[in-house]
CSV table of C-alpha atoms in Angstrom, one decimal:
chain,number,residue,atom,x,y,z
A,1,ALA,CA,114.9,104.8,76.7
A,2,LEU,CA,113.8,102.9,79.8
A,3,ASP,CA,110.1,102.1,80.3
A,4,LEU,CA,108.1,103.7,83.0
A,5,LEU,CA,105.8,102.0,85.4
A,6,ASN,CA,102.4,101.8,83.7
A,7,VAL,CA,100.9,102.8,80.5
A,8,ASN,CA,103.3,105.4,79.0
A,9,LYS,CA,102.2,106.7,75.6
A,10,LEU,CA,103.4,109.5,73.6
A,11,ILE,CA,100.3,111.2,72.3
A,12,GLU,CA,100.0,114.1,70.0
A,13,VAL,CA,97.4,116.6,70.8
A,14,ARG,CA,95.5,116.2,67.5
A,15,LYS,CA,95.0,112.5,68.3
A,16,MET,CA,93.8,113.4,71.7
A,17,LYS,CA,91.3,115.8,70.3
A,18,ARG,CA,90.1,113.3,67.8
A,19,ARG,CA,89.6,110.5,70.2
A,20,GLY,CA,87.9,112.8,72.6
A,21,TYR,CA,90.6,111.9,75.0
A,22,HIS,CA,90.2,110.8,78.6
A,23,ASN,CA,87.5,112.4,80.5
A,24,SER,CA,89.1,112.7,83.9
A,25,SER,CA,86.2,114.2,85.7
A,26,ARG,CA,85.2,110.7,86.9
A,27,SER,CA,85.7,110.6,90.6
A,28,ALA,CA,88.3,107.9,90.6
A,29,HIS,CA,90.5,109.6,88.0
A,30,LYS,CA,92.5,112.6,88.8
A,31,LYS,CA,94.4,114.5,86.2
A,32,VAL,CA,97.8,115.8,87.3
A,33,LEU,CA,99.7,118.2,85.1
A,34,LEU,CA,103.5,118.3,85.5
A,35,MET,CA,104.9,121.4,83.9
A,36,GLY,CA,108.0,123.5,84.0
A,37,ARG,CA,110.7,124.6,81.6
A,38,SER,CA,113.1,122.3,79.9
A,39,GLU,CA,115.5,120.3,82.2
A,40,ALA,CA,113.7,121.5,85.4
A,41,GLY,CA,113.6,117.9,86.6
A,42,LYS,CA,110.0,116.9,86.0
A,43,THR,CA,110.6,113.5,84.3
A,44,SER,CA,113.4,112.7,86.8
A,45,MET,CA,111.0,113.3,89.7
A,46,ARG,CA,108.3,111.2,88.2
A,47,SER,CA,110.7,108.3,87.5
A,48,ILE,CA,111.9,108.2,91.0
A,49,ILE,CA,108.5,108.4,92.7
A,50,PHE,CA,106.5,106.2,90.3
A,51,ALA,CA,109.0,104.1,88.4
A,52,ASN,CA,111.6,102.9,90.9
A,53,TYR,CA,114.5,104.8,89.5
A,54,ILE,CA,117.3,105.7,91.9
A,55,ALA,CA,118.5,109.3,91.7
A,56,ARG,CA,121.6,108.3,89.8
A,57,ASP,CA,119.6,106.6,87.0
A,58,THR,CA,117.8,109.8,86.1
A,59,ARG,CA,120.9,111.0,84.3
A,60,ARG,CA,120.0,108.7,81.4
A,61,LEU,CA,116.6,110.3,80.8
A,62,GLY,CA,116.3,112.4,77.6
A,63,ALA,CA,114.2,115.4,76.9
A,64,THR,CA,110.4,114.7,77.0
A,65,MET,CA,108.8,115.1,73.6
A,66,ASP,CA,105.4,116.9,73.7
A,67,VAL,CA,103.4,115.3,76.4
A,68,GLU,CA,104.0,111.9,78.0
A,69,GLN,CA,101.0,110.4,79.6
A,70,SER,CA,101.0,107.7,82.2
A,71,ASN,CA,98.3,106.2,84.4
A,72,VAL,CA,99.3,105.4,87.9
A,73,ARG,CA,97.0,103.4,90.1
A,74,PHE,CA,97.2,104.6,93.7
A,75,LEU,CA,95.5,102.8,96.5
A,76,ASN,CA,93.0,100.8,94.4
A,77,ASN,CA,90.4,103.5,94.2
A,78,LEU,CA,92.4,106.3,92.7
A,79,VAL,CA,94.0,106.5,89.2
A,80,LEU,CA,96.4,109.4,88.6
A,81,ASN,CA,96.4,110.5,85.0
A,82,LEU,CA,99.9,112.0,84.9
A,83,TRP,CA,100.7,114.5,82.1
A,84,ASP,CA,104.4,115.1,81.9
A,85,CYS,CA,104.6,118.1,79.6
A,86,GLY,CA,107.9,118.7,77.7
A,87,GLY,CA,109.5,121.9,78.8
A,88,GLN,CA,111.2,122.9,75.6
A,89,ASP,CA,110.0,126.3,74.3
A,90,ALA,CA,108.5,124.9,71.1
A,91,PHE,CA,106.3,122.6,73.1
A,92,MET,CA,105.3,125.1,75.6
A,93,GLU,CA,104.2,127.5,72.9
A,94,THR,CA,101.7,124.9,71.6
A,95,PHE,CA,100.5,124.3,75.1
A,96,PHE,CA,99.3,127.8,75.4
A,97,THR,CA,97.8,128.0,72.0
A,98,SER,CA,96.5,125.1,70.0
A,99,GLN,CA,96.5,122.5,72.8
A,100,ARG,CA,95.4,124.8,75.5
A,101,ASP,CA,91.8,123.5,76.1
A,102,VAL,CA,92.7,119.8,76.0
A,103,LEU,CA,95.7,120.3,78.3
A,104,PHE,CA,94.1,122.5,80.9
A,105,SER,CA,90.6,121.1,81.1
A,106,ASN,CA,89.6,118.9,84.1
A,107,VAL,CA,92.9,119.4,85.9
A,108,ALA,CA,92.9,118.3,89.5
A,109,VAL,CA,96.5,119.2,90.3
A,110,LEU,CA,99.0,121.4,88.6
A,111,ILE,CA,102.6,120.8,89.6
A,112,PHE,CA,105.0,123.5,88.3
A,113,VAL,CA,108.7,122.8,88.7
A,114,PHE,CA,111.3,125.5,88.9
A,115,ASP,CA,115.0,124.8,88.6
A,116,VAL,CA,116.4,126.9,91.4
A,117,GLN,CA,119.6,127.4,89.3
A,118,SER,CA,117.8,128.5,86.2
A,119,SER,CA,119.7,130.9,84.0
A,120,ASP,CA,116.5,132.8,83.1
A,121,VAL,CA,114.3,133.1,86.1
A,122,GLN,CA,112.1,135.7,84.5
A,123,LYS,CA,111.2,133.4,81.7
A,124,ASP,CA,110.4,130.6,84.2
A,125,ILE,CA,108.0,133.0,86.0
A,126,ASP,CA,106.5,134.2,82.7
A,127,LYS,CA,105.7,130.6,81.7
A,128,TYR,CA,104.2,130.0,85.1
A,129,GLN,CA,102.1,133.0,84.8
A,130,SER,CA,100.8,131.9,81.4
A,131,CYS,CA,99.9,128.6,82.9
A,132,ILE,CA,97.9,130.2,85.6
A,133,GLU,CA,96.3,133.0,83.7
A,134,THR,CA,95.5,131.5,80.3
A,135,GLY,CA,95.3,127.8,81.4
A,136,ILE,CA,94.2,127.1,84.9
A,137,MET,CA,92.1,130.2,85.7
A,138,LYS,CA,90.2,129.7,82.5
A,139,TYR,CA,89.7,125.9,82.3
A,140,SER,CA,90.3,124.5,85.8
A,141,PRO,CA,90.0,127.2,88.3
A,142,ASP,CA,89.5,124.7,91.2
A,143,ALA,CA,92.7,122.9,90.5
A,144,MET,CA,95.2,122.6,93.4
A,145,ILE,CA,98.5,124.3,92.5
A,146,PHE,CA,101.9,123.2,93.8
A,147,CYS,CA,105.1,125.0,93.0
A,148,LEU,CA,108.3,122.9,93.5
A,149,VAL,CA,111.6,124.8,93.8
A,150,HIS,CA,113.8,122.0,92.6
A,151,LYS,CA,117.5,121.1,92.6
A,152,MET,CA,118.0,122.7,96.1
A,153,ASP,CA,121.0,120.4,96.6
A,154,LEU,CA,122.9,122.8,94.3
A,155,ILE,CA,122.5,125.7,96.7
A,156,PRO,CA,124.7,126.0,99.8
A,157,LYS,CA,122.8,125.0,102.9
A,158,ALA,CA,123.0,128.4,104.6
A,159,GLN,CA,121.3,130.1,101.7
A,160,ARG,CA,118.5,127.6,101.1
A,161,ASP,CA,115.9,128.9,103.4
A,162,MET,CA,116.2,132.5,102.4
A,163,LEU,CA,116.2,131.7,98.7
A,164,PHE,CA,113.1,129.5,99.0
A,165,GLN,CA,111.2,132.0,101.1
A,166,ARG,CA,111.8,134.7,98.6
A,167,ARG,CA,110.7,132.6,95.7
A,168,LYS,CA,107.7,131.4,97.6
A,169,GLU,CA,106.5,134.9,98.3
A,170,GLU,CA,106.9,136.0,94.8
A,171,LEU,CA,105.0,133.0,93.4
A,172,GLU,CA,102.2,133.4,96.0
A,173,HIS,CA,101.8,137.0,95.0
A,174,LEU,CA,101.8,136.2,91.3
A,175,SER,CA,99.2,133.6,91.6
A,176,LYS,CA,96.5,135.7,93.3
A,177,PRO,CA,93.6,135.1,93.7
A,178,LEU,CA,94.5,131.4,93.5
A,179,LYS,CA,96.0,129.7,96.6
A,180,ILE,CA,99.2,127.7,96.0
A,181,SER,CA,101.5,125.5,98.0
A,182,CYS,CA,105.3,125.7,97.6
A,183,TYR,CA,108.0,123.2,98.4
A,184,ALA,CA,111.8,123.1,98.2
A,185,THR,CA,112.9,119.8,96.7
A,186,SER,CA,115.8,117.7,95.5
A,187,ILE,CA,116.1,114.2,94.1
A,188,TRP,CA,119.1,113.6,96.3
A,189,ASP,CA,117.4,113.7,99.6
A,190,GLU,CA,114.0,113.2,101.3
A,191,THR,CA,112.5,116.5,100.4
A,192,LEU,CA,111.2,115.0,97.2
A,193,TYR,CA,109.1,112.5,99.2
A,194,ASN,CA,107.9,115.2,101.5
A,195,ALA,CA,106.4,117.3,98.6
A,196,TRP,CA,104.9,114.4,96.7
A,197,SER,CA,103.5,112.8,99.9
A,198,LYS,CA,101.7,116.0,100.6
A,199,ILE,CA,100.4,116.3,97.1
A,200,MET,CA,99.2,112.7,97.0
A,201,SER,CA,97.5,112.8,100.3
A,202,LEU,CA,95.3,115.7,99.2
A,203,LEU,CA,94.1,113.6,96.2
A,204,ILE,CA,93.1,110.5,98.2
A,205,PRO,CA,89.3,110.5,98.4
A,206,ASN,CA,88.8,108.8,101.8
A,207,VAL,CA,91.8,109.9,103.7
A,208,GLY,CA,89.7,111.0,106.6
A,209,GLN,CA,88.5,107.4,107.1
A,210,LEU,CA,92.0,106.1,106.8
A,211,LYS,CA,93.2,108.4,109.6
A,212,ASP,CA,90.3,107.4,111.9
A,213,LYS,CA,91.1,103.7,111.4
A,214,LEU,CA,94.8,104.4,112.0
A,215,GLN,CA,94.0,106.2,115.2
A,216,LYS,CA,91.9,103.3,116.5
A,217,PHE,CA,94.7,100.8,115.6
A,218,ALA,CA,97.4,102.9,117.3
A,219,ASP,CA,95.3,103.2,120.4
A,220,HIS,CA,94.7,99.5,120.5
A,221,ILE,CA,98.3,98.4,120.2
A,222,ASN,CA,99.5,101.3,122.4
A,223,ALA,CA,101.9,102.4,119.7
A,224,ASP,CA,103.8,105.7,119.8
A,225,GLU,CA,103.2,106.3,116.1
A,226,VAL,CA,101.7,104.5,113.2
A,227,LEU,CA,102.6,105.3,109.6
A,228,LEU,CA,100.7,104.2,106.5
A,229,PHE,CA,102.7,104.1,103.3
A,230,GLU,CA,101.5,103.4,99.7
A,231,LYS,CA,103.3,100.3,98.7
A,232,ALA,CA,104.8,101.1,95.3
A,233,THR,CA,105.8,104.7,95.8
A,234,PHE,CA,106.4,104.7,99.6
A,235,LEU,CA,104.7,108.0,100.0
A,236,VAL,CA,103.1,108.6,103.4
A,237,VAL,CA,99.3,108.3,103.0
A,238,ALA,CA,98.3,108.9,106.6
A,239,HIS,CA,99.7,108.8,110.0
A,240,HIS,CA,98.7,108.9,113.7
A,241,MET,CA,101.0,110.2,116.4
A,242,ARG,CA,100.3,109.4,120.0
A,243,ARG,CA,103.6,110.7,121.3
A,244,GLU,CA,105.4,113.9,120.3
A,245,HIS,CA,108.5,113.5,118.1
A,246,SER,CA,111.3,116.0,117.6
A,247,ASP,CA,111.9,115.5,113.9
A,248,PRO,CA,109.2,116.8,111.6
A,249,HIS,CA,111.0,115.4,108.5
A,250,ARG,CA,111.0,111.8,109.7
A,251,PHE,CA,108.2,110.6,107.3
A,252,GLU,CA,110.0,111.5,104.2
A,253,LYS,CA,113.3,110.2,105.6
A,254,ILE,CA,111.7,106.9,106.3
A,255,SER,CA,110.1,106.9,102.8
A,256,ASN,CA,113.6,107.5,101.4
A,257,ILE,CA,115.3,104.8,103.5
A,258,ILE,CA,112.8,102.1,102.8
A,259,LYS,CA,112.6,102.9,99.1
A,260,GLN,CA,116.4,102.5,98.9
A,261,PHE,CA,116.2,99.2,100.7
A,262,LYS,CA,113.4,98.1,98.4
A,263,LEU,CA,115.4,99.0,95.3
A,264,SER,CA,118.5,97.1,96.5
A,265,CYS,CA,116.3,94.1,97.3
A,266,ASN,CA,114.9,94.4,93.7
A,267,LYS,CA,118.4,94.2,92.4
A,268,MET,CA,118.7,90.9,94.1
A,269,GLN,CA,115.3,90.0,92.6
A,270,LYS,CA,113.5,89.7,95.8
A,271,LEU,CA,110.6,92.1,96.1
A,272,LEU,CA,109.7,93.6,99.4
A,273,GLN,CA,106.3,92.6,100.8
A,274,ILE,CA,104.8,95.1,103.1
A,275,TYR,CA,102.8,93.7,106.0
B,1,MET,CA,156.2,83.0,118.2
B,2,LEU,CA,155.9,83.9,114.5
B,3,GLN,CA,153.4,81.1,114.1
B,4,ASN,CA,150.9,82.9,116.2
B,5,ILE,CA,150.6,85.8,113.8
B,6,VAL,CA,147.7,85.7,111.4
B,7,VAL,CA,148.8,86.8,108.0
B,8,SER,CA,146.4,87.8,105.4
B,9,VAL,CA,146.9,89.0,101.8
B,10,PHE,CA,144.5,91.4,100.1
B,11,ILE,CA,144.8,91.7,96.4
B,12,HIS,CA,143.2,95.1,96.4
B,13,LYS,CA,141.6,97.5,93.9
B,14,VAL,CA,140.3,94.6,91.7
B,15,ASP,CA,137.3,96.5,90.7
B,16,GLY,CA,139.2,97.5,87.6
B,17,LEU,CA,139.8,93.9,86.5
B,18,SER,CA,137.5,91.5,84.6
B,19,GLU,CA,136.5,88.1,86.0
B,20,ASP,CA,139.3,86.4,84.1
B,21,GLN,CA,141.9,88.9,85.1
B,22,ARG,CA,140.9,88.5,88.7
B,23,ALA,CA,141.2,84.7,88.6
B,24,ASP,CA,144.6,85.1,87.0
B,25,ALA,CA,145.8,87.5,89.5
B,26,LEU,CA,144.7,85.3,92.4
B,27,ARG,CA,146.3,82.2,91.0
B,28,ASP,CA,149.5,84.0,90.1
B,29,ILE,CA,150.0,85.8,93.4
B,30,ASN,CA,149.0,82.7,95.3
B,31,PHE,CA,151.6,80.6,93.5
B,32,ARG,CA,154.4,83.1,93.9
B,33,VAL,CA,153.7,83.9,97.6
B,34,THR,CA,153.5,80.2,98.6
B,35,GLU,CA,156.6,79.4,96.6
B,36,GLU,CA,158.7,82.1,98.1
B,37,LEU,CA,157.5,81.4,101.6
B,38,SER,CA,158.3,77.7,101.3
B,39,GLU,CA,161.7,78.5,99.8
B,40,ALA,CA,162.5,80.7,102.8
B,41,GLU,CA,161.2,77.9,105.0
B,42,ILE,CA,158.6,80.1,106.7
B,43,GLY,CA,155.8,78.0,107.8
B,44,ILE,CA,153.0,80.5,107.4
B,45,ILE,CA,150.3,80.0,104.9
B,46,PRO,CA,148.5,83.3,104.4
B,47,LYS,CA,144.9,83.6,103.3
B,48,ILE,CA,144.7,85.4,100.0
B,49,GLN,CA,141.6,87.4,99.0
B,50,LEU,CA,140.5,89.7,96.2
B,51,THR,CA,139.2,93.0,97.6
B,52,SER,CA,137.8,96.4,96.4
B,53,VAL,CA,136.2,99.3,98.3
B,54,TYR,CA,133.6,99.6,95.5
B,55,ASP,CA,131.7,96.5,96.6
B,56,TYR,CA,131.3,94.4,99.7
B,57,SER,CA,134.4,92.3,99.1
B,58,ILE,CA,136.5,94.4,101.5
B,59,PHE,CA,134.0,93.8,104.3
B,60,GLU,CA,133.9,90.1,103.6
B,61,ALA,CA,137.7,89.9,103.6
B,62,LEU,CA,137.9,91.8,106.9
B,63,SER,CA,135.2,89.5,108.4
B,64,ILE,CA,137.4,86.5,107.6
B,65,VAL,CA,140.4,88.2,109.1
B,66,GLY,CA,138.5,89.0,112.2
B,67,GLN,CA,137.3,85.4,112.6
B,68,LYS,CA,140.9,84.2,112.5
B,69,LEU,CA,141.7,86.4,115.5
B,70,ILE,CA,139.2,84.6,117.7
B,71,PRO,CA,139.7,80.9,116.9
B,72,GLU,CA,138.4,79.3,120.2
B,73,LEU,CA,135.6,81.7,120.5
B,74,LEU,CA,134.6,81.2,116.9
B,75,SER,CA,133.9,77.5,117.3
B,76,THR,CA,131.7,78.2,120.3
B,77,PHE,CA,129.8,80.9,118.5
B,78,GLU,CA,129.3,78.6,115.5
B,79,TRP,CA,128.0,75.9,117.8
B,80,LEU,CA,125.6,78.3,119.5
B,81,LEU,CA,124.4,79.6,116.1
B,82,ASN,CA,123.7,76.1,114.8
B,83,ALA,CA,122.0,75.3,118.1
B,84,LEU,CA,119.6,78.2,117.4
B,85,LYS,CA,119.2,77.6,113.7
B,86,ASN,CA,118.1,73.9,113.7
B,87,PRO,CA,115.2,73.8,116.2
B,88,CYS,CA,113.8,77.1,114.7
B,89,GLY,CA,114.1,75.8,111.2
B,90,MET,CA,116.0,78.8,110.0
B,91,ASP,CA,117.9,79.0,106.7
B,92,ARG,CA,120.8,81.0,107.8
B,93,VAL,CA,122.0,82.6,111.0
B,94,MET,CA,124.8,85.1,111.3
B,95,LEU,CA,126.4,87.3,114.0
B,96,PHE,CA,127.4,90.8,112.9
B,97,ASP,CA,129.3,93.6,114.5
B,98,VAL,CA,127.0,96.6,114.5
B,99,ALA,CA,129.5,99.3,113.7
B,100,THR,CA,131.6,97.7,110.9
B,101,LYS,CA,129.0,95.3,109.4
B,102,CYS,CA,131.6,92.6,109.4
B,103,TYR,CA,130.3,89.2,110.4
B,104,ILE,CA,131.9,87.6,113.4
B,105,ALA,CA,130.4,84.1,113.1
B,106,THR,CA,128.1,82.2,110.8
B,107,ASP,CA,126.3,78.9,110.7
B,108,THR,CA,128.3,77.6,107.8
B,109,GLU,CA,131.9,78.1,106.5
B,110,THR,CA,131.2,80.5,103.6
B,111,VAL,CA,128.7,83.2,103.1
B,112,PRO,CA,127.5,83.8,99.5
B,113,THR,CA,128.1,87.4,98.6
B,114,ASN,CA,124.4,88.2,97.8
B,115,ILE,CA,123.3,87.0,101.2
B,116,TYR,CA,126.0,89.1,102.8
B,117,GLU,CA,124.9,92.2,100.8
B,118,MET,CA,121.3,91.7,101.8
B,119,CYS,CA,122.2,91.4,105.4
B,120,CYS,CA,124.2,94.6,105.2
B,121,ASP,CA,121.4,96.5,103.6
B,122,MET,CA,119.0,95.2,106.3
B,123,LEU,CA,121.4,96.4,109.0
B,124,ASP,CA,121.5,99.8,107.3
B,125,LEU,CA,117.7,99.9,107.2
B,126,VAL,CA,117.5,99.0,110.9
B,127,ALA,CA,120.2,101.5,111.8
B,128,ASP,CA,118.6,104.4,109.9
B,129,VAL,CA,115.1,103.9,111.1
B,130,SER,CA,116.3,103.3,114.7
B,131,ASN,CA,118.2,106.5,114.5
B,132,ILE,CA,115.1,108.5,113.7
B,133,TYR,CA,113.1,107.0,116.5
B,134,THR,CA,115.8,106.9,119.2
B,135,ASN,CA,115.6,109.2,122.1
B,136,PRO,CA,118.0,112.1,121.2
B,137,GLU,CA,119.8,111.7,124.5
B,138,ALA,CA,120.6,108.0,124.0
B,139,VAL,CA,124.2,107.2,123.0
B,140,TYR,CA,123.3,104.2,120.8
B,141,TYR,CA,120.4,103.6,118.6
B,142,TYR,CA,120.0,100.0,119.7
B,143,ASP,CA,119.4,98.2,123.0
B,144,SER,CA,118.7,94.7,124.2
B,145,LYS,CA,115.1,95.0,122.9
B,146,SER,CA,116.0,96.0,119.4
B,147,PHE,CA,114.2,93.5,117.1
B,148,SER,CA,113.1,93.8,113.5
B,149,LEU,CA,111.3,91.7,110.9
B,150,VAL,CA,111.1,92.3,107.2
B,151,HIS,CA,109.1,90.1,104.9
B,152,LEU,CA,110.3,89.6,101.4
B,153,ASP,CA,107.7,88.5,98.9
B,154,ASN,CA,109.5,85.3,97.9
B,155,GLY,CA,108.5,83.9,101.3
B,156,THR,CA,111.7,84.7,103.1
B,157,VAL,CA,111.8,86.7,106.3
B,158,ILE,CA,114.9,88.6,107.6
B,159,LEU,CA,115.0,88.9,111.3
B,160,THR,CA,117.5,91.1,113.3
B,161,LYS,CA,118.0,91.1,117.1
B,162,TYR,CA,120.6,92.9,119.1
B,163,ILE,CA,122.4,90.5,121.4
B,164,CYS,CA,125.2,92.2,123.4
B,165,ASN,CA,128.6,93.9,123.0
B,166,ASN,CA,127.8,95.5,119.7
B,167,LEU,CA,126.7,92.1,118.3
B,168,ILE,CA,123.6,91.8,116.2
B,169,LEU,CA,122.0,88.5,115.1
B,170,VAL,CA,120.7,88.3,111.5
B,171,CYS,CA,118.5,85.3,110.6
B,172,LEU,CA,117.0,84.3,107.3
B,173,LEU,CA,114.0,82.1,107.7
B,174,PRO,CA,111.0,80.8,105.7
B,175,GLU,CA,107.8,82.6,106.5
B,176,SER,CA,106.2,79.5,107.8
B,177,CYS,CA,108.5,79.6,110.8
B,178,LEU,CA,106.8,82.7,112.1
B,179,ASN,CA,103.8,80.6,113.1
B,180,ASP,CA,106.0,79.8,116.1
B,181,LEU,CA,107.3,83.3,116.8
B,182,GLY,CA,107.1,82.6,120.5
B,183,LEU,CA,109.4,79.6,120.1
B,184,ILE,CA,111.9,81.7,118.0
B,185,GLU,CA,111.9,84.5,120.6
B,186,HIS,CA,112.5,82.0,123.4
B,187,ASN,CA,115.4,80.3,121.6
B,188,ILE,CA,117.0,83.7,120.7
B,189,GLY,CA,116.7,84.5,124.4
B,190,LYS,CA,118.6,81.3,125.2
B,191,PHE,CA,121.1,82.1,122.6
B,192,SER,CA,121.7,85.6,124.0
B,193,GLN,CA,122.2,84.1,127.5
B,194,GLY,CA,124.7,81.6,126.0
B,195,MET,CA,126.6,84.4,124.3
B,196,ASP,CA,126.7,86.4,127.5
B,197,ASP,CA,128.1,83.4,129.4
B,198,VAL,CA,130.7,82.7,126.8
B,199,LEU,CA,131.9,86.3,126.7
B,200,THR,CA,132.0,86.7,130.5
B,201,ALA,CA,134.0,83.5,130.8
B,202,ASN,CA,136.3,84.7,128.1
B,203,ASN,CA,136.9,88.0,129.8
B,204,LYS,CA,137.8,86.3,133.0
B,205,ARG,CA,140.6,84.3,131.3
B,206,LYS,CA,144.0,85.8,131.2
B,207,ALA,CA,144.9,86.2,127.5
B,208,PRO,CA,148.2,88.0,127.2
B,209,ASN,CA,149.0,86.7,123.7
B,210,TYR,CA,146.0,88.0,122.0
B,211,LEU,CA,145.8,91.3,120.2
């Protein structure tokens, strides 16, 4: 198996309990739960965003066993404690029973991934509902919840909007009284970067200050637009627009373009330096 | 009249062969082709290249073919490129066709494959980002002001500048050169002017024998 970006440990829940594992309520540490049924695409997404995989390489990933934890440093003052939870039924059972308190405590963000072509949509929804009702509402009611309707590339273009809207309405209804955000994603285009940029930007502690500084900078140099990307993941952290632009998806397109360029430079063993 | 025709041989679809097999194929075909041509007393010596669509070799091969079609222009271009490269302290300078990503002229005879690939990736990057920010009514994504710089963290900088007639200049230079960015921009301006003059003069010539 290929190594992921930072610390990547396979940890059994009993060990976590014993060590009194990781108190993520410190302001600089945010706990992100990545859940969904088996083969939804959670580990693939994580590998592309945080570990410089290209979409094609994710075919080599095997099933995630239990929970894979990794710490990702984001912008110097933020550490994401990413919990990639194996989706196989056996694991999910323990998540809602013996591991429930450890798993669902102190969660800043829950990302639940739905495979749009799932053979058993009702089961997906049931698992999601369990997460929300027995996990989040009980242990981390303030967590931000994101639902990703994934693998949208497998749906014909004409049907995508309608399918996504339908699923979104259903999930929003189910999650009441909690508020959720839904995104349609695929690892084969820029929609992946769109969803993750939005999620990450909500986690950055001083994003307001960054935006102010960007605005001043843009005004000084008379720029039409200034974008600020995080260097490793190329997710858009902040932006300031002084002139209207017709394409609302340009940020994630640029994320995608530059990330691909960076990866091909890496192949030639020259790493991209961002100015 | 036959001597004026440029003949090129592509040994194609070599992606399926190992390094040794490719070398063998090249040697073998080279030998047989030259032997048969000299037996038939045909004075043409074709350039033989290994190509595949699954990597950049086909583009490199077509670049070399393209260069053979403009022999007098080529030496002028090369002279201009070297005149730009030396005072600015650049490592490499190349002139690319925007649409095909084939190089028209370079500062030295051969271009190592990895340098060529890097330049192609750079051109893709510039094209994609430019496409996003171009005015939707514009026909092309580039104009005479198109200019980009990318810093690599090994101290190299890749610079691209649109010149004219679908030609784009790609330069690789050490980071220290950027202390004199004004000088570089001035020299590139002179280079553009030179290219313009050469191409205008060439267009005025009558050239019935050229493709």
